[in-house]
Amino acid sequence: MSYLWVHLPNFAPCFSYLRYMTDRPVRVRFAPSPTGPLHIGGMRTALYNYLFARRAGGTMILRIEDTDQNRFVPGAEEYIRESLAWCGIQLDESPWHGGPHAPYRQSERKAVYEQYAQQLLHSGHAYYAFDTPEELEAMRERFKASKNEFQYNAASRMHMRNSLTLPAEEVARLIASGVPYVIRFKTPLKEEIRFYDLIRGNVVVQSATIDDKVLMKSDGMPTYHLANVVDDYLMNISHVIRGEEWLPSAPLHILLYRALGWEATMPQFAHLPLLLKPEGEGKLSKRDGDKHGFAVFPLQWKNPETGEVSRGFREDGYLPEALINFLALLGWNPGTEQEIFSMEQLIASFSLERVSKAGARFDIHKAKWYNQQYIKALSDEKLAELLLQELDKQAISCSFEKALLIARAMKERISFVHEIITTAKFFFEAPHTYDAETVTKKWNKDAEKVLTIFAEKIEHWQEEFTATTAKNLLNEALAAAGVKPGLVMPALRLAMTGSSGGPDLMDILAICGKDETVRRIQAAVKQLA
RNA sequence: GCACCGUUCGUCUAGGGGUUAGGACGUAUCCCUUUCACGGAUAAAACACGGGUUCGAUUCCCGUACGGUGUACCA
C-alpha cells in the first residue's frame, strides 16, 4: 500500500500518456495568423503537425487566426497556402478545402466565441471590464514608478472598473449606452495547474501568477486565448503542437477548458523548441536573414505597404524536399544516423518523444548541404529542366540537349541550380577575360603551338564532335608537336573557360561545340600571345 | 522584476550511473583527379559551474550561472 503511494508521483506521466494513447482519433491543427509572410519556424511547426497527423493516420487542419483586425495583411493568407503547398504539406481541412467544422477562419466565427464568453459570464468565470486602455496604461506606469508590475488579477480586480465592483444596474446601463468594454477571465486565486507536456513532461504553474486575461476585445473579437480553446474543442483537436512561446499561456488555456466544462476532451499539449539566431541571442528573425544573406521565409515576400522584398528559400534555389529535410532535423532526430529523409520516410519515423527540448540555432550551412545532396540525387533530365527554367529567367537560350549535357557535367559541383550559370558561365558565352594568375602559370609557347594545330584539326573534322573525338584530335596535335599533355591541358582550359576550374575539359569542348571551341582557341592564342 | 522552459564538440545532435562520449555540417591535412568538384581517409573539437546521492556522476537530486520565452483589448 505505502509502496504504491510513494511511487505514485512517478507514474503521473504514464497516466497522462495512457490517456494520450486512447483511441481518440488524431486531429491536429496548424493555426497561423495572416500578419505577414509565414516564418520558417512556423513552417517547421506546420511540418511537425503534419508528420504527427500522417504518422497516426489522423487529420491535418489549418485554421486562420485572424482575430486581430489591425494586423491583417493582404496576401498573407495566400502566402501561407502557397508555402505549405510548395513544401508538400497537405491539408485535410482548411478555409480553402473546407471541412466538417467550417468556417476555418476565426473572423468568420465571431458569434461562436460570443456564445461561450456569455457562458463564462453566467457561470461566474468571467466578468465585464470597462477600464480603458489609457487607464490601464497609466496604471502600469504608476506601478513601474514604484518598481512594481501591474497585473489585472485577483489582487487588483476589485479596485478596477468592472462588473465585479460596479452595481449591476450601472453595468447594464454602461453596456446599453455603448461604452466599450472587454470580457476578462476571472482567474482563480490559488490553484495549482499541472499538465503533462508531450515534449517537456510535467509542468506545474500556480494560478496566482496568471492575470485576468482579456477574452473578448472591445471590438467584439475574441483574443487568441478564448478563440483557440473554443475552436480546438469544437474542432475536436486531439493534440496541440505549437511553439514554445505558448508554454507560459498553456495553464490559462487549461483553466479555460475547465471553466467551460471541457476538461475531459482537452487536447494533449506539445510545445516545440524555438529556432534561434545563428549567432548571439534570441529567436530567429527576419533581420538575421538580411544580416547574413539568407532566407528566413519559404517564399519571396513583397510587403504590400512598403514594397520591401524579403527573400525566400524557393527563390534562393532550395528544393522543397531539401528544405523539409533540413527543417525536420532541426529539433527532431530519428535516433539513428540517417540524415536524408523523404517526406514519406519522415512520416514513418516521426515521433514527438524524439523532439528535443532546447532551442536550435539556425545554421544555413546545413541547409545548403542538404540542397546539395538533393541536387546530386536528381536525374539529369530533371536537373536540365530546372536549369532551363533558371536560364529562362536570365533570358539565356539553350537547347534541352545541351542543358542535359551541362546538367550531367555540373551535377556534383553545385549546391544550387543557379550556380551552374554563375560558376560555369562559359557554357553560355566565351570568356571575356582570362584569369591573370592562371595565364602567367599555365600559358606557354608549347601550348600555343599545340592549340593552334589542334584548332586546325578540329576545323577539318567533318563528323560529329564528341568528347572522344576532341580527345583523339588533341592527342594527335600533341604527338605532332612532341609536347606533353600536362603543358597544354591547363592552357586549353584557360582558353575555353577563362579560368582553371570546372568539369572535364573534353566534355566542355563537346558541349561548346566544334565552331565555338575553335573560336575560343583562336581568340586565346591571339590575345595571350 | 516575476513566472515558466532549457544547457553534450563552433553548429545540429546521439547517448546515458562505469563508454576510447558516437554521427552529421563546418574547418584542416592527405588520397583520388592533369584542374574544380564528388568520393575516401585522418585530425582538431563537447558533457556550464558548485554541492549532494553513490564504490563510481556527463547521466539522478538541489542550488548557481547563463540563455530563451512569456508577462498587450498581438498571435
PDB file of C-alpha atoms in Angstrom, chain A residues 203-344:
ATOM      1  CA  VAL A 203       4.747  21.321 -15.878  1.00  0.00           C
ATOM      2  CA  VAL A 204       3.351  22.948 -12.748  1.00  0.00           C
ATOM      3  CA  VAL A 205       2.167  26.529 -12.507  1.00  0.00           C
ATOM      4  CA  GLN A 206       0.363  28.457  -9.749  1.00  0.00           C
ATOM      5  CA  SER A 207      -2.749  30.288 -10.901  1.00  0.00           C
ATOM      6  CA  ALA A 208      -1.709  33.313  -8.856  1.00  0.00           C
ATOM      7  CA  THR A 209       0.942  34.046 -11.476  1.00  0.00           C
ATOM      8  CA  ILE A 210      -1.648  34.302 -14.231  1.00  0.00           C
ATOM      9  CA  ASP A 211      -3.516  37.552 -14.678  1.00  0.00           C
ATOM     10  CA  ASP A 212      -7.136  38.096 -15.684  1.00  0.00           C
ATOM     11  CA  LYS A 213      -6.646  37.817 -19.405  1.00  0.00           C
ATOM     12  CA  VAL A 214      -8.935  39.571 -21.825  1.00  0.00           C
ATOM     13  CA  LEU A 215     -11.162  37.008 -23.532  1.00  0.00           C
ATOM     14  CA  MET A 216     -13.283  39.293 -25.688  1.00  0.00           C
ATOM     15  CA  LYS A 217     -11.887  42.550 -27.003  1.00  0.00           C
ATOM     16  CA  SER A 218     -13.876  45.757 -27.195  1.00  0.00           C
ATOM     17  CA  ASP A 219     -14.281  45.310 -30.937  1.00  0.00           C
ATOM     18  CA  GLY A 220     -16.256  42.135 -30.307  1.00  0.00           C
ATOM     19  CA  MET A 221     -13.461  39.830 -31.438  1.00  0.00           C
ATOM     20  CA  PRO A 222     -12.071  37.149 -29.139  1.00  0.00           C
ATOM     21  CA  THR A 223      -8.411  37.085 -28.146  1.00  0.00           C
ATOM     22  CA  TYR A 224      -6.225  34.175 -29.116  1.00  0.00           C
ATOM     23  CA  HIS A 225      -6.752  32.539 -25.741  1.00  0.00           C
ATOM     24  CA  LEU A 226     -10.510  32.207 -25.982  1.00  0.00           C
ATOM     25  CA  ALA A 227     -10.615  31.544 -29.708  1.00  0.00           C
ATOM     26  CA  ASN A 228      -8.055  28.769 -29.733  1.00  0.00           C
ATOM     27  CA  VAL A 229      -9.654  26.938 -26.818  1.00  0.00           C
ATOM     28  CA  VAL A 230     -13.156  27.202 -28.249  1.00  0.00           C
ATOM     29  CA  ASP A 231     -12.077  26.167 -31.727  1.00  0.00           C
ATOM     30  CA  ASP A 232      -9.855  23.335 -30.580  1.00  0.00           C
ATOM     31  CA  TYR A 233     -12.771  21.984 -28.574  1.00  0.00           C
ATOM     32  CA  LEU A 234     -15.299  22.414 -31.346  1.00  0.00           C
ATOM     33  CA  MET A 235     -12.959  21.030 -33.983  1.00  0.00           C
ATOM     34  CA  ASN A 236     -12.166  18.057 -31.808  1.00  0.00           C
ATOM     35  CA  ILE A 237      -8.448  18.698 -31.738  1.00  0.00           C
ATOM     36  CA  SER A 238      -6.610  15.855 -30.017  1.00  0.00           C
ATOM     37  CA  HIS A 239      -3.102  17.344 -29.854  1.00  0.00           C
ATOM     38  CA  VAL A 240      -1.961  20.947 -29.752  1.00  0.00           C
ATOM     39  CA  ILE A 241       1.529  21.082 -31.209  1.00  0.00           C
ATOM     40  CA  ARG A 242       2.818  24.636 -31.182  1.00  0.00           C
ATOM     41  CA  GLY A 243       5.873  26.781 -30.454  1.00  0.00           C
ATOM     42  CA  GLU A 244       7.403  27.178 -27.035  1.00  0.00           C
ATOM     43  CA  GLU A 245       6.288  30.798 -26.900  1.00  0.00           C
ATOM     44  CA  TRP A 246       2.871  29.421 -25.942  1.00  0.00           C
ATOM     45  CA  LEU A 247       4.096  27.459 -22.975  1.00  0.00           C
ATOM     46  CA  PRO A 248       3.533  30.273 -20.444  1.00  0.00           C
ATOM     47  CA  SER A 249      -0.096  30.659 -21.509  1.00  0.00           C
ATOM     48  CA  ALA A 250      -0.881  26.944 -21.602  1.00  0.00           C
ATOM     49  CA  PRO A 251      -2.023  26.965 -17.936  1.00  0.00           C
ATOM     50  CA  LEU A 252      -4.502  29.723 -18.783  1.00  0.00           C
ATOM     51  CA  HIS A 253      -5.864  27.597 -21.584  1.00  0.00           C
ATOM     52  CA  ILE A 254      -6.258  24.665 -19.243  1.00  0.00           C
ATOM     53  CA  LEU A 255      -8.148  26.857 -16.801  1.00  0.00           C
ATOM     54  CA  LEU A 256     -10.388  27.860 -19.677  1.00  0.00           C
ATOM     55  CA  TYR A 257     -11.096  24.237 -20.606  1.00  0.00           C
ATOM     56  CA  ARG A 258     -12.030  23.583 -17.006  1.00  0.00           C
ATOM     57  CA  ALA A 259     -14.250  26.631 -16.734  1.00  0.00           C
ATOM     58  CA  LEU A 260     -16.070  25.650 -19.891  1.00  0.00           C
ATOM     59  CA  GLY A 261     -16.507  22.101 -18.648  1.00  0.00           C
ATOM     60  CA  TRP A 262     -14.371  20.593 -21.378  1.00  0.00           C
ATOM     61  CA  GLU A 263     -11.511  19.142 -19.394  1.00  0.00           C
ATOM     62  CA  ALA A 264     -12.374  15.580 -20.333  1.00  0.00           C
ATOM     63  CA  THR A 265     -11.741  16.212 -24.016  1.00  0.00           C
ATOM     64  CA  MET A 266      -8.920  18.668 -23.589  1.00  0.00           C
ATOM     65  CA  PRO A 267      -6.177  18.124 -26.161  1.00  0.00           C
ATOM     66  CA  GLN A 268      -2.689  16.967 -25.251  1.00  0.00           C
ATOM     67  CA  PHE A 269      -0.037  19.654 -25.431  1.00  0.00           C
ATOM     68  CA  ALA A 270       3.372  19.576 -27.057  1.00  0.00           C
ATOM     69  CA  HIS A 271       5.477  22.730 -27.019  1.00  0.00           C
ATOM     70  CA  LEU A 272       8.181  22.786 -29.656  1.00  0.00           C
ATOM     71  CA  PRO A 273      11.629  24.290 -29.087  1.00  0.00           C
ATOM     72  CA  LEU A 274      12.304  27.572 -30.833  1.00  0.00           C
ATOM     73  CA  LEU A 275      14.536  28.303 -33.791  1.00  0.00           C
ATOM     74  CA  LEU A 276      17.330  30.574 -32.593  1.00  0.00           C
ATOM     75  CA  LYS A 277      19.552  33.152 -34.264  1.00  0.00           C
ATOM     76  CA  PRO A 278      22.673  31.739 -35.961  1.00  0.00           C
ATOM     77  CA  GLU A 279      24.754  33.742 -33.502  1.00  0.00           C
ATOM     78  CA  GLY A 280      24.067  35.856 -30.459  1.00  0.00           C
ATOM     79  CA  GLU A 281      20.837  35.761 -28.539  1.00  0.00           C
ATOM     80  CA  GLY A 282      17.161  35.415 -29.266  1.00  0.00           C
ATOM     81  CA  LYS A 283      14.910  33.706 -31.688  1.00  0.00           C
ATOM     82  CA  LEU A 284      15.458  33.750 -35.385  1.00  0.00           C
ATOM     83  CA  SER A 285      14.080  36.860 -37.034  1.00  0.00           C
ATOM     84  CA  LYS A 286      13.802  38.441 -40.415  1.00  0.00           C
ATOM     85  CA  ARG A 287      16.755  40.658 -39.520  1.00  0.00           C
ATOM     86  CA  ASP A 288      19.083  37.670 -39.280  1.00  0.00           C
ATOM     87  CA  GLY A 289      18.313  36.706 -42.826  1.00  0.00           C
ATOM     88  CA  ASP A 290      19.054  40.196 -44.085  1.00  0.00           C
ATOM     89  CA  LYS A 291      22.193  40.446 -41.999  1.00  0.00           C
ATOM     90  CA  HIS A 292      23.737  37.135 -43.038  1.00  0.00           C
ATOM     91  CA  GLY A 293      22.296  36.968 -46.509  1.00  0.00           C
ATOM     92  CA  PHE A 294      19.922  34.041 -46.335  1.00  0.00           C
ATOM     93  CA  ALA A 295      16.199  33.487 -46.402  1.00  0.00           C
ATOM     94  CA  VAL A 296      14.041  33.003 -43.327  1.00  0.00           C
ATOM     95  CA  PHE A 297      10.846  32.708 -45.327  1.00  0.00           C
ATOM     96  CA  PRO A 298       9.839  29.820 -47.567  1.00  0.00           C
ATOM     97  CA  LEU A 299       8.810  32.068 -50.437  1.00  0.00           C
ATOM     98  CA  GLN A 300       9.771  35.521 -51.519  1.00  0.00           C
ATOM     99  CA  TRP A 301       7.518  38.134 -49.981  1.00  0.00           C
ATOM    100  CA  LYS A 302       6.817  41.651 -51.047  1.00  0.00           C
ATOM    101  CA  ASN A 303       5.464  43.851 -48.304  1.00  0.00           C
ATOM    102  CA  PRO A 304       2.317  45.363 -49.793  1.00  0.00           C
ATOM    103  CA  GLU A 305       2.765  48.578 -47.836  1.00  0.00           C
ATOM    104  CA  THR A 306       6.447  49.366 -48.117  1.00  0.00           C
ATOM    105  CA  GLY A 307       7.180  47.374 -51.244  1.00  0.00           C
ATOM    106  CA  GLU A 308      10.136  45.866 -49.413  1.00  0.00           C
ATOM    107  CA  VAL A 309      11.091  42.424 -50.684  1.00  0.00           C
ATOM    108  CA  SER A 310      12.178  39.569 -48.413  1.00  0.00           C
ATOM    109  CA  ARG A 311      13.989  36.666 -49.977  1.00  0.00           C
ATOM    110  CA  GLY A 312      12.548  33.169 -49.941  1.00  0.00           C
ATOM    111  CA  PHE A 313      14.128  29.721 -49.880  1.00  0.00           C
ATOM    112  CA  ARG A 314      12.375  28.902 -53.133  1.00  0.00           C
ATOM    113  CA  GLU A 315      13.790  31.905 -54.946  1.00  0.00           C
ATOM    114  CA  ASP A 316      17.213  31.282 -53.407  1.00  0.00           C
ATOM    115  CA  GLY A 317      17.285  27.950 -55.195  1.00  0.00           C
ATOM    116  CA  TYR A 318      16.353  25.497 -52.471  1.00  0.00           C
ATOM    117  CA  LEU A 319      14.446  22.392 -53.428  1.00  0.00           C
ATOM    118  CA  PRO A 320      11.392  21.944 -51.197  1.00  0.00           C
ATOM    119  CA  GLU A 321      12.446  18.395 -50.334  1.00  0.00           C
ATOM    120  CA  ALA A 322      15.785  19.691 -49.071  1.00  0.00           C
ATOM    121  CA  LEU A 323      14.206  22.437 -47.003  1.00  0.00           C
ATOM    122  CA  ILE A 324      11.776  19.993 -45.433  1.00  0.00           C
ATOM    123  CA  ASN A 325      14.532  17.521 -44.642  1.00  0.00           C
ATOM    124  CA  PHE A 326      16.661  20.257 -43.084  1.00  0.00           C
ATOM    125  CA  LEU A 327      13.775  21.651 -41.055  1.00  0.00           C
ATOM    126  CA  ALA A 328      12.657  18.251 -39.835  1.00  0.00           C
ATOM    127  CA  LEU A 329      16.075  17.508 -38.353  1.00  0.00           C
ATOM    128  CA  LEU A 330      16.260  20.883 -36.640  1.00  0.00           C
ATOM    129  CA  GLY A 331      14.839  19.901 -33.283  1.00  0.00           C
ATOM    130  CA  TRP A 332      13.971  16.318 -34.041  1.00  0.00           C
ATOM    131  CA  ASN A 333      16.128  13.281 -34.739  1.00  0.00           C
ATOM    132  CA  PRO A 334      15.298   9.717 -35.598  1.00  0.00           C
ATOM    133  CA  GLY A 335      17.718   8.153 -33.117  1.00  0.00           C
ATOM    134  CA  THR A 336      19.622   6.575 -35.986  1.00  0.00           C
ATOM    135  CA  GLU A 337      22.395   8.010 -38.109  1.00  0.00           C
ATOM    136  CA  GLN A 338      20.213   8.547 -41.124  1.00  0.00           C
ATOM    137  CA  GLU A 339      20.340  12.138 -42.379  1.00  0.00           C
ATOM    138  CA  ILE A 340      18.443  12.053 -45.635  1.00  0.00           C
ATOM    139  CA  PHE A 341      14.696  11.613 -45.372  1.00  0.00           C
ATOM    140  CA  SER A 342      11.939  11.850 -47.923  1.00  0.00           C
ATOM    141  CA  MET A 343       8.610  13.123 -46.662  1.00  0.00           C
ATOM    142  CA  GLU A 344       7.354   9.532 -46.591  1.00  0.00           C
TER     143      GLU A 344
END
